[in-house]
Short mmCIF file of N, CA and C in Angstrom, two decimals:
data_model
loop_
_atom_site.label_atom_id
_atom_site.label_comp_id
_atom_site.label_asym_id
_atom_site.label_seq_id
_atom_site.Cartn_x
_atom_site.Cartn_y
_atom_site.Cartn_z
N MET A 1 7.35 163.20 166.60
CA MET A 1 8.10 162.00 166.13
C MET A 1 7.24 160.73 166.53
N ILE A 2 7.20 159.84 165.57
CA ILE A 2 6.51 158.63 165.81
C ILE A 2 7.53 157.60 166.46
N SER A 3 6.96 156.57 167.12
CA SER A 3 7.83 155.52 167.70
C SER A 3 8.69 154.86 166.57
N THR A 4 9.90 154.64 166.84
CA THR A 4 10.82 154.02 165.90
C THR A 4 11.15 152.64 166.22
N ASN A 5 10.29 151.96 166.91
CA ASN A 5 10.49 150.47 167.13
C ASN A 5 10.24 149.78 165.89
N ILE A 6 11.33 149.40 165.24
CA ILE A 6 11.17 148.79 163.92
C ILE A 6 11.30 147.30 164.06
N GLU A 7 10.42 146.51 163.37
CA GLU A 7 10.33 145.16 163.51
C GLU A 7 10.34 144.50 162.05
N VAL A 8 10.79 143.25 162.03
CA VAL A 8 10.71 142.50 160.80
C VAL A 8 9.19 142.19 160.56
N VAL A 9 8.82 142.29 159.35
CA VAL A 9 7.37 142.11 158.95
C VAL A 9 7.25 140.99 157.97
N VAL A 10 6.30 140.20 158.19
CA VAL A 10 5.87 139.17 157.16
C VAL A 10 4.75 139.75 156.42
N LEU A 11 4.76 139.66 155.06
CA LEU A 11 3.75 140.29 154.28
C LEU A 11 2.35 139.54 154.70
N ASP A 12 1.44 140.42 155.03
CA ASP A 12 0.04 139.94 155.34
C ASP A 12 -0.93 140.99 154.77
N GLU A 13 -2.15 140.82 154.98
CA GLU A 13 -3.22 141.63 154.43
C GLU A 13 -3.05 143.15 154.88
N LYS A 14 -2.64 143.32 156.14
CA LYS A 14 -2.47 144.65 156.65
C LYS A 14 -1.27 145.36 155.97
N ALA A 15 -0.18 144.68 155.84
CA ALA A 15 0.96 145.25 155.07
C ALA A 15 0.64 145.50 153.69
N GLU A 16 -0.06 144.55 153.05
CA GLU A 16 -0.45 144.79 151.59
C GLU A 16 -1.39 145.95 151.48
N ALA A 17 -2.28 146.15 152.38
CA ALA A 17 -3.18 147.29 152.40
C ALA A 17 -2.37 148.61 152.40
N LEU A 18 -1.49 148.72 153.19
CA LEU A 18 -0.65 149.92 153.30
C LEU A 18 0.09 150.16 152.02
N LEU A 19 0.78 149.16 151.53
CA LEU A 19 1.48 149.29 150.29
C LEU A 19 0.51 149.67 149.14
N ASP A 20 -0.69 149.04 149.04
CA ASP A 20 -1.57 149.41 148.10
C ASP A 20 -2.12 150.79 148.16
N SER A 21 -2.37 151.28 149.40
CA SER A 21 -2.87 152.60 149.69
C SER A 21 -1.87 153.69 149.22
N CYS A 22 -0.60 153.28 149.15
CA CYS A 22 0.42 154.24 148.67
C CYS A 22 0.80 153.95 147.23
N GLY A 23 0.02 153.14 146.53
CA GLY A 23 0.21 152.94 145.12
C GLY A 23 1.47 152.09 144.74
N LEU A 24 1.94 151.27 145.64
CA LEU A 24 3.07 150.40 145.43
C LEU A 24 2.72 149.01 145.12
N PRO A 25 3.51 148.38 144.24
CA PRO A 25 3.22 147.07 143.83
C PRO A 25 3.36 145.98 144.85
N VAL A 26 2.55 144.98 144.90
CA VAL A 26 2.64 143.83 145.83
C VAL A 26 2.66 142.50 145.11
N SER A 27 2.36 142.48 143.83
CA SER A 27 2.25 141.21 143.12
C SER A 27 3.52 140.44 143.20
N ASP A 28 4.71 141.10 143.05
CA ASP A 28 5.90 140.32 143.12
C ASP A 28 6.25 139.87 144.53
N LEU A 29 5.77 140.66 145.59
CA LEU A 29 6.01 140.28 146.92
C LEU A 29 5.19 139.00 147.24
N ARG A 30 4.11 138.90 146.67
CA ARG A 30 3.23 137.66 146.90
C ARG A 30 3.83 136.46 146.26
N SER A 31 4.60 136.63 145.16
CA SER A 31 5.10 135.48 144.44
C SER A 31 6.50 135.07 144.84
N GLY A 32 6.91 135.54 146.03
CA GLY A 32 8.19 134.94 146.59
C GLY A 32 9.41 135.79 146.28
N CYS A 33 9.14 137.09 145.87
CA CYS A 33 10.32 137.93 145.65
C CYS A 33 11.16 137.99 146.95
N PRO A 34 12.56 137.90 146.84
CA PRO A 34 13.36 137.84 148.10
C PRO A 34 13.48 139.15 148.83
N THR A 35 12.40 139.58 149.44
CA THR A 35 12.37 140.87 150.08
C THR A 35 12.30 140.74 151.58
N GLN A 36 13.15 141.43 152.35
CA GLN A 36 13.06 141.57 153.75
C GLN A 36 12.35 142.77 154.12
N LEU A 37 11.12 142.68 154.70
CA LEU A 37 10.33 143.89 155.06
C LEU A 37 10.55 144.26 156.47
N PHE A 38 10.51 145.57 156.77
CA PHE A 38 10.58 146.11 158.11
C PHE A 38 9.44 147.09 158.21
N GLY A 39 8.90 147.21 159.43
CA GLY A 39 7.76 148.13 159.72
C GLY A 39 7.76 148.72 161.07
N ILE A 40 6.99 149.74 161.18
CA ILE A 40 6.74 150.49 162.42
C ILE A 40 5.28 150.42 162.70
N ARG A 41 4.85 149.97 163.81
CA ARG A 41 3.46 149.98 164.14
C ARG A 41 3.05 151.03 165.17
N ASP A 42 1.81 151.44 165.11
CA ASP A 42 1.27 152.29 166.22
C ASP A 42 -0.06 151.68 166.53
N ALA A 43 -0.78 152.50 167.25
CA ALA A 43 -2.20 151.95 167.67
C ALA A 43 -3.15 151.83 166.52
N SER A 44 -2.86 152.41 165.33
CA SER A 44 -3.68 152.23 164.24
C SER A 44 -3.24 151.14 163.30
N GLY A 45 -2.14 150.49 163.65
CA GLY A 45 -1.60 149.41 162.75
C GLY A 45 -0.25 149.83 162.18
N PHE A 46 0.00 149.48 160.99
CA PHE A 46 1.35 149.87 160.39
C PHE A 46 1.31 151.34 160.09
N ALA A 47 2.28 151.99 160.67
CA ALA A 47 2.50 153.38 160.32
C ALA A 47 3.43 153.52 159.06
N GLY A 48 4.32 152.53 158.89
CA GLY A 48 5.19 152.52 157.71
C GLY A 48 5.86 151.18 157.53
N LEU A 49 6.28 150.97 156.24
CA LEU A 49 6.97 149.80 155.89
C LEU A 49 8.07 150.11 154.94
N VAL A 50 9.09 149.29 154.82
CA VAL A 50 10.10 149.42 153.80
C VAL A 50 10.70 147.97 153.58
N GLY A 51 11.10 147.77 152.36
CA GLY A 51 11.74 146.46 152.01
C GLY A 51 13.09 146.56 151.38
N VAL A 52 13.92 145.56 151.47
CA VAL A 52 15.16 145.44 150.86
C VAL A 52 15.34 144.15 150.16
N GLU A 53 15.82 144.11 148.99
CA GLU A 53 16.20 142.85 148.29
C GLU A 53 17.69 142.84 148.13
N CYS A 54 18.41 141.72 148.46
CA CYS A 54 19.79 141.74 148.40
C CYS A 54 20.22 140.78 147.25
N TYR A 55 21.20 141.31 146.48
CA TYR A 55 21.76 140.60 145.35
C TYR A 55 23.21 140.69 145.45
N GLY A 56 23.89 139.88 146.03
CA GLY A 56 25.40 139.98 146.20
C GLY A 56 25.70 141.21 146.96
N SER A 57 26.49 142.10 146.29
CA SER A 57 26.87 143.44 147.02
C SER A 57 26.06 144.57 146.65
N VAL A 58 24.92 144.29 145.88
CA VAL A 58 24.04 145.38 145.59
C VAL A 58 22.67 145.08 146.16
N GLY A 59 21.96 146.03 146.50
CA GLY A 59 20.54 145.84 147.07
C GLY A 59 19.61 146.77 146.37
N LEU A 60 18.31 146.50 146.56
CA LEU A 60 17.22 147.27 146.12
C LEU A 60 16.31 147.66 147.20
N LEU A 61 16.30 148.97 147.54
CA LEU A 61 15.32 149.50 148.50
C LEU A 61 13.97 149.60 147.80
N ARG A 62 12.96 149.14 148.43
CA ARG A 62 11.69 149.13 147.79
C ARG A 62 10.57 149.27 148.83
N SER A 63 9.38 149.57 148.32
CA SER A 63 8.21 149.58 149.06
C SER A 63 8.17 150.41 150.31
N LEU A 64 8.85 151.59 150.19
CA LEU A 64 8.67 152.55 151.28
C LEU A 64 7.31 153.17 151.30
N ALA A 65 6.51 152.83 152.36
CA ALA A 65 5.18 153.31 152.41
C ALA A 65 4.92 153.78 153.87
N VAL A 66 4.43 155.02 153.92
CA VAL A 66 4.17 155.62 155.25
C VAL A 66 2.70 156.05 155.24
N ARG A 67 1.97 155.60 156.17
CA ARG A 67 0.50 156.02 156.19
C ARG A 67 0.41 157.51 156.27
N GLU A 68 -0.63 158.02 155.62
CA GLU A 68 -0.67 159.51 155.46
C GLU A 68 -0.63 160.28 156.74
N ASP A 69 -1.36 159.78 157.79
CA ASP A 69 -1.38 160.54 159.04
C ASP A 69 -0.08 160.32 159.87
N ALA A 70 0.81 159.52 159.34
CA ALA A 70 2.14 159.29 160.12
C ALA A 70 3.26 159.99 159.31
N ARG A 71 2.96 160.66 158.28
CA ARG A 71 4.02 161.34 157.46
C ARG A 71 4.55 162.59 158.21
N LYS A 72 5.83 162.95 157.80
CA LYS A 72 6.38 164.10 158.34
C LYS A 72 6.68 164.02 159.86
N ARG A 73 6.83 162.74 160.37
CA ARG A 73 7.08 162.57 161.79
C ARG A 73 8.31 161.62 161.99
N GLY A 74 9.08 161.45 161.03
CA GLY A 74 10.33 160.69 161.10
C GLY A 74 10.32 159.18 160.82
N CYS A 75 9.07 158.68 160.45
CA CYS A 75 8.83 157.29 160.24
C CYS A 75 9.66 156.79 159.03
N GLY A 76 9.53 157.51 157.92
CA GLY A 76 10.18 157.08 156.65
C GLY A 76 11.66 157.10 156.83
N SER A 77 12.19 158.19 157.36
CA SER A 77 13.71 158.13 157.50
C SER A 77 14.27 157.14 158.43
N ALA A 78 13.47 156.84 159.49
CA ALA A 78 13.88 155.82 160.41
C ALA A 78 13.90 154.52 159.74
N LEU A 79 12.87 154.22 158.93
CA LEU A 79 12.79 152.90 158.17
C LEU A 79 13.91 152.87 157.09
N VAL A 80 14.14 153.89 156.37
CA VAL A 80 15.25 153.79 155.34
C VAL A 80 16.54 153.58 156.08
N THR A 81 16.82 154.33 157.16
CA THR A 81 18.09 154.11 157.90
C THR A 81 18.25 152.70 158.38
N HIS A 82 17.19 152.21 158.95
CA HIS A 82 17.20 150.82 159.42
C HIS A 82 17.48 149.82 158.28
N ALA A 83 16.75 150.03 157.15
CA ALA A 83 17.00 149.13 156.03
C ALA A 83 18.38 149.27 155.48
N GLU A 84 18.93 150.40 155.35
CA GLU A 84 20.30 150.53 154.93
C GLU A 84 21.32 149.88 155.86
N GLU A 85 21.16 150.06 157.14
CA GLU A 85 21.98 149.38 158.14
C GLU A 85 21.93 147.87 158.01
N TRP A 86 20.73 147.37 157.93
CA TRP A 86 20.50 145.89 157.75
C TRP A 86 21.16 145.50 156.49
N ALA A 87 21.01 146.17 155.36
CA ALA A 87 21.57 145.76 154.17
C ALA A 87 23.15 145.81 154.20
N SER A 88 23.66 146.82 154.84
CA SER A 88 25.11 146.90 155.05
C SER A 88 25.65 145.68 155.86
N GLN A 89 24.89 145.24 156.84
CA GLN A 89 25.27 144.02 157.57
C GLN A 89 25.19 142.79 156.78
N GLN A 90 24.44 142.78 155.70
CA GLN A 90 24.34 141.64 154.75
C GLN A 90 25.40 141.77 153.68
N GLY A 91 26.23 142.72 153.70
CA GLY A 91 27.30 142.88 152.68
C GLY A 91 27.00 143.72 151.50
N ILE A 92 25.89 144.50 151.63
CA ILE A 92 25.49 145.29 150.51
C ILE A 92 26.37 146.61 150.61
N SER A 93 26.91 147.02 149.44
CA SER A 93 27.76 148.26 149.43
C SER A 93 27.02 149.28 148.67
N GLU A 94 26.16 148.93 147.80
CA GLU A 94 25.44 150.01 147.00
C GLU A 94 23.97 149.59 146.90
N ILE A 95 23.14 150.57 147.20
CA ILE A 95 21.68 150.32 147.21
C ILE A 95 21.01 151.18 146.18
N TYR A 96 20.04 150.57 145.50
CA TYR A 96 19.34 151.26 144.39
C TYR A 96 17.84 151.33 144.79
N LEU A 97 17.14 152.25 144.05
CA LEU A 97 15.70 152.37 144.22
C LEU A 97 15.02 152.98 143.06
N PHE A 98 13.76 152.80 142.90
CA PHE A 98 12.99 153.44 141.94
C PHE A 98 11.86 154.33 142.63
N THR A 99 11.60 155.47 142.15
CA THR A 99 10.46 156.26 142.68
C THR A 99 9.79 157.08 141.61
N MET A 100 8.50 157.17 141.80
CA MET A 100 7.77 158.07 140.86
C MET A 100 7.51 159.41 141.53
N THR A 101 7.50 159.42 142.88
CA THR A 101 7.01 160.58 143.59
C THR A 101 7.90 161.12 144.67
N ALA A 102 9.01 160.43 145.01
CA ALA A 102 9.81 160.91 146.17
C ALA A 102 11.23 161.11 145.92
N ALA A 103 11.60 161.49 144.66
CA ALA A 103 13.01 161.73 144.35
C ALA A 103 13.62 162.76 145.23
N GLY A 104 12.92 163.84 145.49
CA GLY A 104 13.50 164.90 146.33
C GLY A 104 13.70 164.40 147.74
N TYR A 105 12.81 163.55 148.29
CA TYR A 105 12.95 162.99 149.63
C TYR A 105 14.19 162.11 149.64
N PHE A 106 14.39 161.28 148.67
CA PHE A 106 15.57 160.40 148.67
C PHE A 106 16.86 161.17 148.46
N LEU A 107 16.84 162.24 147.66
CA LEU A 107 18.01 163.10 147.56
C LEU A 107 18.42 163.65 148.89
N SER A 108 17.40 164.00 149.72
CA SER A 108 17.72 164.52 151.09
C SER A 108 18.31 163.41 151.99
N LEU A 109 18.14 162.16 151.61
CA LEU A 109 18.69 161.11 152.36
C LEU A 109 20.04 160.58 151.88
N GLY A 110 20.57 161.29 150.89
CA GLY A 110 21.93 160.91 150.36
C GLY A 110 21.89 160.08 149.10
N TYR A 111 20.75 159.86 148.49
CA TYR A 111 20.63 159.14 147.24
C TYR A 111 20.96 160.13 146.11
N VAL A 112 21.45 159.57 144.95
CA VAL A 112 21.75 160.38 143.78
C VAL A 112 21.05 159.70 142.59
N GLU A 113 20.74 160.55 141.66
CA GLU A 113 20.15 160.02 140.36
C GLU A 113 21.15 159.16 139.72
N ALA A 114 20.65 158.08 139.08
CA ALA A 114 21.42 157.17 138.38
C ALA A 114 20.78 156.81 137.02
N ASN A 115 21.58 156.41 136.10
CA ASN A 115 21.00 155.93 134.74
C ASN A 115 20.64 154.55 134.73
N ARG A 116 19.50 154.27 134.30
CA ARG A 116 18.97 152.88 134.30
C ARG A 116 20.03 151.99 133.46
N SER A 117 20.64 152.64 132.43
CA SER A 117 21.55 151.85 131.64
C SER A 117 22.79 151.36 132.34
N ASP A 118 23.04 152.06 133.46
CA ASP A 118 24.21 151.70 134.25
C ASP A 118 23.85 150.77 135.44
N ALA A 119 22.62 150.29 135.46
CA ALA A 119 22.21 149.41 136.58
C ALA A 119 22.99 148.13 136.52
N PRO A 120 23.40 147.62 137.74
CA PRO A 120 23.96 146.30 137.77
C PRO A 120 23.04 145.22 137.21
N ASP A 121 23.65 144.17 136.65
CA ASP A 121 22.85 143.08 136.12
C ASP A 121 21.79 142.55 137.09
N ALA A 122 22.24 142.34 138.37
CA ALA A 122 21.34 141.85 139.31
C ALA A 122 20.10 142.71 139.54
N ILE A 123 20.23 144.03 139.43
CA ILE A 123 19.07 144.97 139.54
C ILE A 123 18.27 144.83 138.25
N ARG A 124 18.96 144.78 137.08
CA ARG A 124 18.22 144.64 135.77
C ARG A 124 17.29 143.45 135.79
N LYS A 125 17.71 142.39 136.47
CA LYS A 125 16.85 141.14 136.53
C LYS A 125 15.68 141.17 137.42
N THR A 126 15.53 142.27 138.22
CA THR A 126 14.37 142.33 139.08
C THR A 126 13.09 142.72 138.42
N SER A 127 11.95 142.29 138.92
CA SER A 127 10.70 142.67 138.38
C SER A 127 10.51 144.23 138.46
N GLN A 128 11.05 144.75 139.49
CA GLN A 128 10.97 146.26 139.65
C GLN A 128 11.57 146.90 138.43
N PHE A 129 12.68 146.45 138.00
CA PHE A 129 13.33 147.09 136.84
C PHE A 129 12.69 146.76 135.55
N SER A 130 12.41 145.46 135.40
CA SER A 130 11.87 144.99 134.08
C SER A 130 10.40 145.32 133.78
N THR A 131 9.52 145.29 134.78
CA THR A 131 8.12 145.43 134.48
C THR A 131 7.31 146.34 135.43
N LEU A 132 7.72 146.41 136.69
CA LEU A 132 6.80 147.14 137.65
C LEU A 132 7.04 148.61 137.64
N CYS A 133 8.23 149.08 137.44
CA CYS A 133 8.57 150.45 137.52
C CYS A 133 8.77 151.04 136.16
N PRO A 134 7.93 151.95 135.66
CA PRO A 134 8.02 152.42 134.31
C PRO A 134 9.37 153.13 134.09
N SER A 135 9.73 153.21 132.80
CA SER A 135 10.98 153.93 132.50
C SER A 135 11.02 155.38 132.92
N SER A 136 9.87 155.97 133.15
CA SER A 136 9.80 157.32 133.63
C SER A 136 10.11 157.46 135.13
N SER A 137 10.22 156.36 135.77
CA SER A 137 10.56 156.39 137.29
C SER A 137 12.02 156.93 137.49
N ASN A 138 12.16 157.68 138.56
CA ASN A 138 13.52 158.02 138.94
C ASN A 138 14.30 156.79 139.42
N PHE A 139 15.49 156.66 138.93
CA PHE A 139 16.31 155.50 139.27
C PHE A 139 17.40 156.13 140.16
N MET A 140 17.67 155.67 141.38
CA MET A 140 18.59 156.37 142.28
C MET A 140 19.48 155.26 142.95
N LYS A 141 20.63 155.75 143.48
CA LYS A 141 21.51 154.81 144.16
C LYS A 141 22.18 155.61 145.26
N LYS A 142 22.74 154.78 146.21
CA LYS A 142 23.51 155.32 147.32
C LYS A 142 24.52 154.29 147.70
N MET A 143 25.79 154.82 147.99
CA MET A 143 26.80 153.91 148.53
C MET A 143 26.55 153.83 150.01
N ILE A 144 26.63 152.58 150.53
CA ILE A 144 26.51 152.41 151.96
C ILE A 144 27.75 151.59 152.42
N ALA A 145 27.95 151.40 153.63
CA ALA A 145 29.30 150.99 154.17
C ALA A 145 29.37 149.45 154.31
N GLY A 146 28.66 148.69 153.55
CA GLY A 146 28.67 147.30 153.57
C GLY A 146 30.06 146.68 153.30
N ASP A 147 30.39 145.57 153.96
CA ASP A 147 31.52 144.75 153.65
C ASP A 147 31.08 143.51 152.96
N ALA A 148 31.56 143.29 151.75
CA ALA A 148 31.07 142.11 151.14
C ALA A 148 31.40 140.89 151.84
N LEU A 149 30.37 139.96 151.92
CA LEU A 149 30.38 138.79 152.65
C LEU A 149 31.05 137.72 151.65
N PRO A 150 31.80 136.72 152.21
CA PRO A 150 32.33 135.69 151.28
C PRO A 150 31.25 134.99 150.63
N GLU A 151 31.37 134.55 149.37
CA GLU A 151 30.35 133.88 148.65
C GLU A 151 30.48 132.39 148.88
#
Protein backbone atom coordinates (compact mmCIF):
# COMPACT_ATOMS: atom_id res chain seq x y z
CA MET A 1 0.00 0.00 0.00
CA ILE A 2 1.24 3.44 -0.90
CA SER A 3 1.14 6.43 1.46
CA THR A 4 -2.31 7.96 1.52
CA ASN A 5 -1.30 11.44 2.63
CA ILE A 6 -3.56 13.33 0.26
CA GLU A 7 -2.96 17.00 -0.41
CA VAL A 8 -4.57 19.78 -2.42
CA VAL A 9 -2.68 20.17 -5.68
CA VAL A 10 -2.18 23.24 -7.83
CA LEU A 11 -1.84 22.34 -11.49
CA ASP A 12 1.83 22.57 -12.45
CA GLU A 13 4.17 20.92 -14.94
CA LYS A 14 4.59 17.79 -12.80
CA ALA A 15 0.84 17.33 -12.37
CA GLU A 16 0.29 17.95 -16.08
CA ALA A 17 3.00 15.42 -16.93
CA LEU A 18 1.25 12.68 -14.92
CA LEU A 19 -2.14 13.48 -16.45
CA ASP A 20 -0.60 13.52 -19.92
CA SER A 21 1.21 10.21 -19.34
CA CYS A 22 -2.17 8.66 -18.50
CA GLY A 23 -3.77 10.07 -21.65
CA LEU A 24 -5.99 12.53 -19.77
CA PRO A 25 -6.88 16.02 -21.05
CA VAL A 26 -5.31 19.06 -19.45
CA SER A 27 -6.28 21.85 -21.86
CA ASP A 28 -9.43 22.79 -19.95
CA LEU A 29 -7.59 22.62 -16.63
CA ARG A 30 -5.14 25.22 -17.94
CA SER A 31 -7.97 27.50 -19.06
CA GLY A 32 -9.50 27.91 -15.62
CA CYS A 33 -11.88 24.98 -15.40
CA PRO A 34 -13.25 24.97 -11.80
CA THR A 35 -11.46 21.81 -10.69
CA GLN A 36 -10.21 20.99 -7.21
CA LEU A 37 -7.23 18.66 -7.59
CA PHE A 38 -5.93 16.26 -4.95
CA GLY A 39 -2.75 14.23 -5.06
CA ILE A 40 -0.53 11.71 -3.36
CA ARG A 41 3.23 12.20 -3.58
CA ASP A 42 6.05 9.77 -2.98
CA ALA A 43 9.81 9.93 -3.43
CA SER A 44 9.36 9.94 -7.22
CA GLY A 45 6.86 12.82 -7.31
CA PHE A 46 3.14 12.47 -7.88
CA ALA A 47 1.97 8.89 -7.41
CA GLY A 48 -1.59 9.88 -8.25
CA LEU A 49 -4.03 12.72 -8.87
CA VAL A 50 -7.78 13.19 -9.03
CA GLY A 51 -10.02 16.17 -9.63
CA VAL A 52 -13.57 17.20 -8.78
CA GLU A 53 -15.69 19.88 -10.40
CA CYS A 54 -18.71 21.10 -8.38
CA TYR A 55 -21.91 22.29 -10.03
CA GLY A 56 -24.58 22.85 -7.39
CA SER A 57 -25.60 19.43 -6.07
CA VAL A 58 -23.81 17.47 -8.81
CA GLY A 59 -20.13 16.93 -9.35
CA LEU A 60 -17.78 15.60 -11.99
CA LEU A 61 -14.99 13.29 -10.90
CA ARG A 62 -12.17 13.65 -13.38
CA SER A 63 -8.51 13.23 -14.07
CA LEU A 64 -7.89 10.12 -11.98
CA ALA A 65 -4.29 9.38 -12.86
CA VAL A 66 -2.01 6.93 -11.08
CA ARG A 67 1.61 6.54 -12.11
CA GLU A 68 2.16 3.07 -13.55
CA ASP A 69 4.56 1.90 -10.82
CA ALA A 70 2.10 3.05 -8.12
CA ARG A 71 -0.90 1.11 -9.44
CA LYS A 72 -2.59 -1.73 -7.56
CA ARG A 73 -1.38 -0.32 -4.24
CA GLY A 74 -4.48 1.57 -3.07
CA CYS A 75 -3.58 4.99 -4.45
CA GLY A 76 -6.51 5.31 -6.86
CA SER A 77 -9.17 4.16 -4.44
CA ALA A 78 -7.78 6.43 -1.70
CA LEU A 79 -7.91 9.40 -4.06
CA VAL A 80 -11.45 8.63 -5.24
CA THR A 81 -12.67 8.18 -1.66
CA HIS A 82 -11.05 11.46 -0.63
CA ALA A 83 -12.55 13.28 -3.63
CA GLU A 84 -16.02 11.87 -2.90
CA GLU A 85 -15.80 12.88 0.77
CA TRP A 86 -14.66 16.38 -0.17
CA ALA A 87 -17.46 16.67 -2.75
CA SER A 88 -20.01 15.55 -0.17
CA GLN A 89 -18.78 18.28 2.18
CA GLN A 90 -19.36 20.78 -0.65
CA GLY A 91 -23.02 19.69 -0.90
CA ILE A 92 -22.64 17.31 -3.83
CA SER A 93 -25.14 14.44 -3.72
CA GLU A 94 -24.47 12.85 -7.10
CA ILE A 95 -21.11 12.53 -8.83
CA TYR A 96 -20.51 11.68 -12.49
CA LEU A 97 -17.48 10.63 -14.52
CA PHE A 98 -16.33 9.64 -17.98
CA THR A 99 -13.87 6.84 -18.65
CA MET A 100 -12.52 5.09 -21.70
CA THR A 101 -10.48 2.47 -19.86
CA ALA A 102 -11.58 2.04 -16.25
CA ALA A 103 -15.32 1.28 -16.20
CA GLY A 104 -14.74 -2.00 -14.35
CA TYR A 105 -12.63 -0.24 -11.75
CA PHE A 106 -15.29 2.39 -11.12
CA LEU A 107 -18.01 -0.27 -10.96
CA SER A 108 -16.00 -1.84 -8.13
CA LEU A 109 -16.10 1.54 -6.33
CA GLY A 110 -19.90 1.75 -6.49
CA TYR A 111 -20.40 3.70 -9.71
CA VAL A 112 -23.09 2.59 -12.16
CA GLU A 113 -23.44 3.08 -15.89
CA ALA A 114 -25.56 6.08 -16.85
CA ASN A 115 -27.01 7.37 -20.10
CA ARG A 116 -25.45 10.55 -21.44
CA SER A 117 -28.95 11.66 -22.42
CA ASP A 118 -29.89 11.67 -18.71
CA ALA A 119 -26.96 13.88 -17.67
CA PRO A 120 -27.88 16.94 -15.61
CA ASP A 121 -27.62 20.25 -17.49
CA ALA A 122 -24.61 21.31 -15.41
CA ILE A 123 -22.68 18.22 -16.53
CA ARG A 124 -23.81 18.69 -20.15
CA LYS A 125 -22.24 22.16 -20.12
CA THR A 126 -18.77 20.88 -19.16
CA SER A 127 -16.01 20.57 -21.73
CA GLN A 128 -15.62 16.95 -20.65
CA PHE A 129 -19.18 16.25 -21.81
CA SER A 130 -19.25 18.44 -24.90
CA THR A 131 -15.81 18.06 -26.47
CA LEU A 132 -13.12 16.22 -24.50
CA CYS A 133 -14.72 12.82 -23.86
CA PRO A 134 -15.98 11.00 -26.96
CA SER A 135 -19.48 9.59 -27.09
CA SER A 136 -17.89 6.14 -26.85
CA SER A 137 -16.73 6.96 -23.29
CA ASN A 138 -18.44 5.19 -20.45
CA PHE A 139 -20.59 7.69 -18.56
CA MET A 140 -21.06 6.71 -14.93
CA LYS A 141 -22.58 8.08 -11.73
CA LYS A 142 -22.70 7.47 -8.01
CA MET A 143 -24.92 8.81 -5.26
CA ILE A 144 -22.90 10.19 -2.36
CA ALA A 145 -24.11 11.49 0.99
CA GLY A 146 -23.82 15.22 0.32
CA ASP A 147 -26.19 17.66 1.96
CA ALA A 148 -27.10 20.47 -0.39
CA LEU A 149 -25.66 23.77 0.73
CA PRO A 150 -27.92 26.82 0.68
CA GLU A 151 -27.53 28.83 -2.52
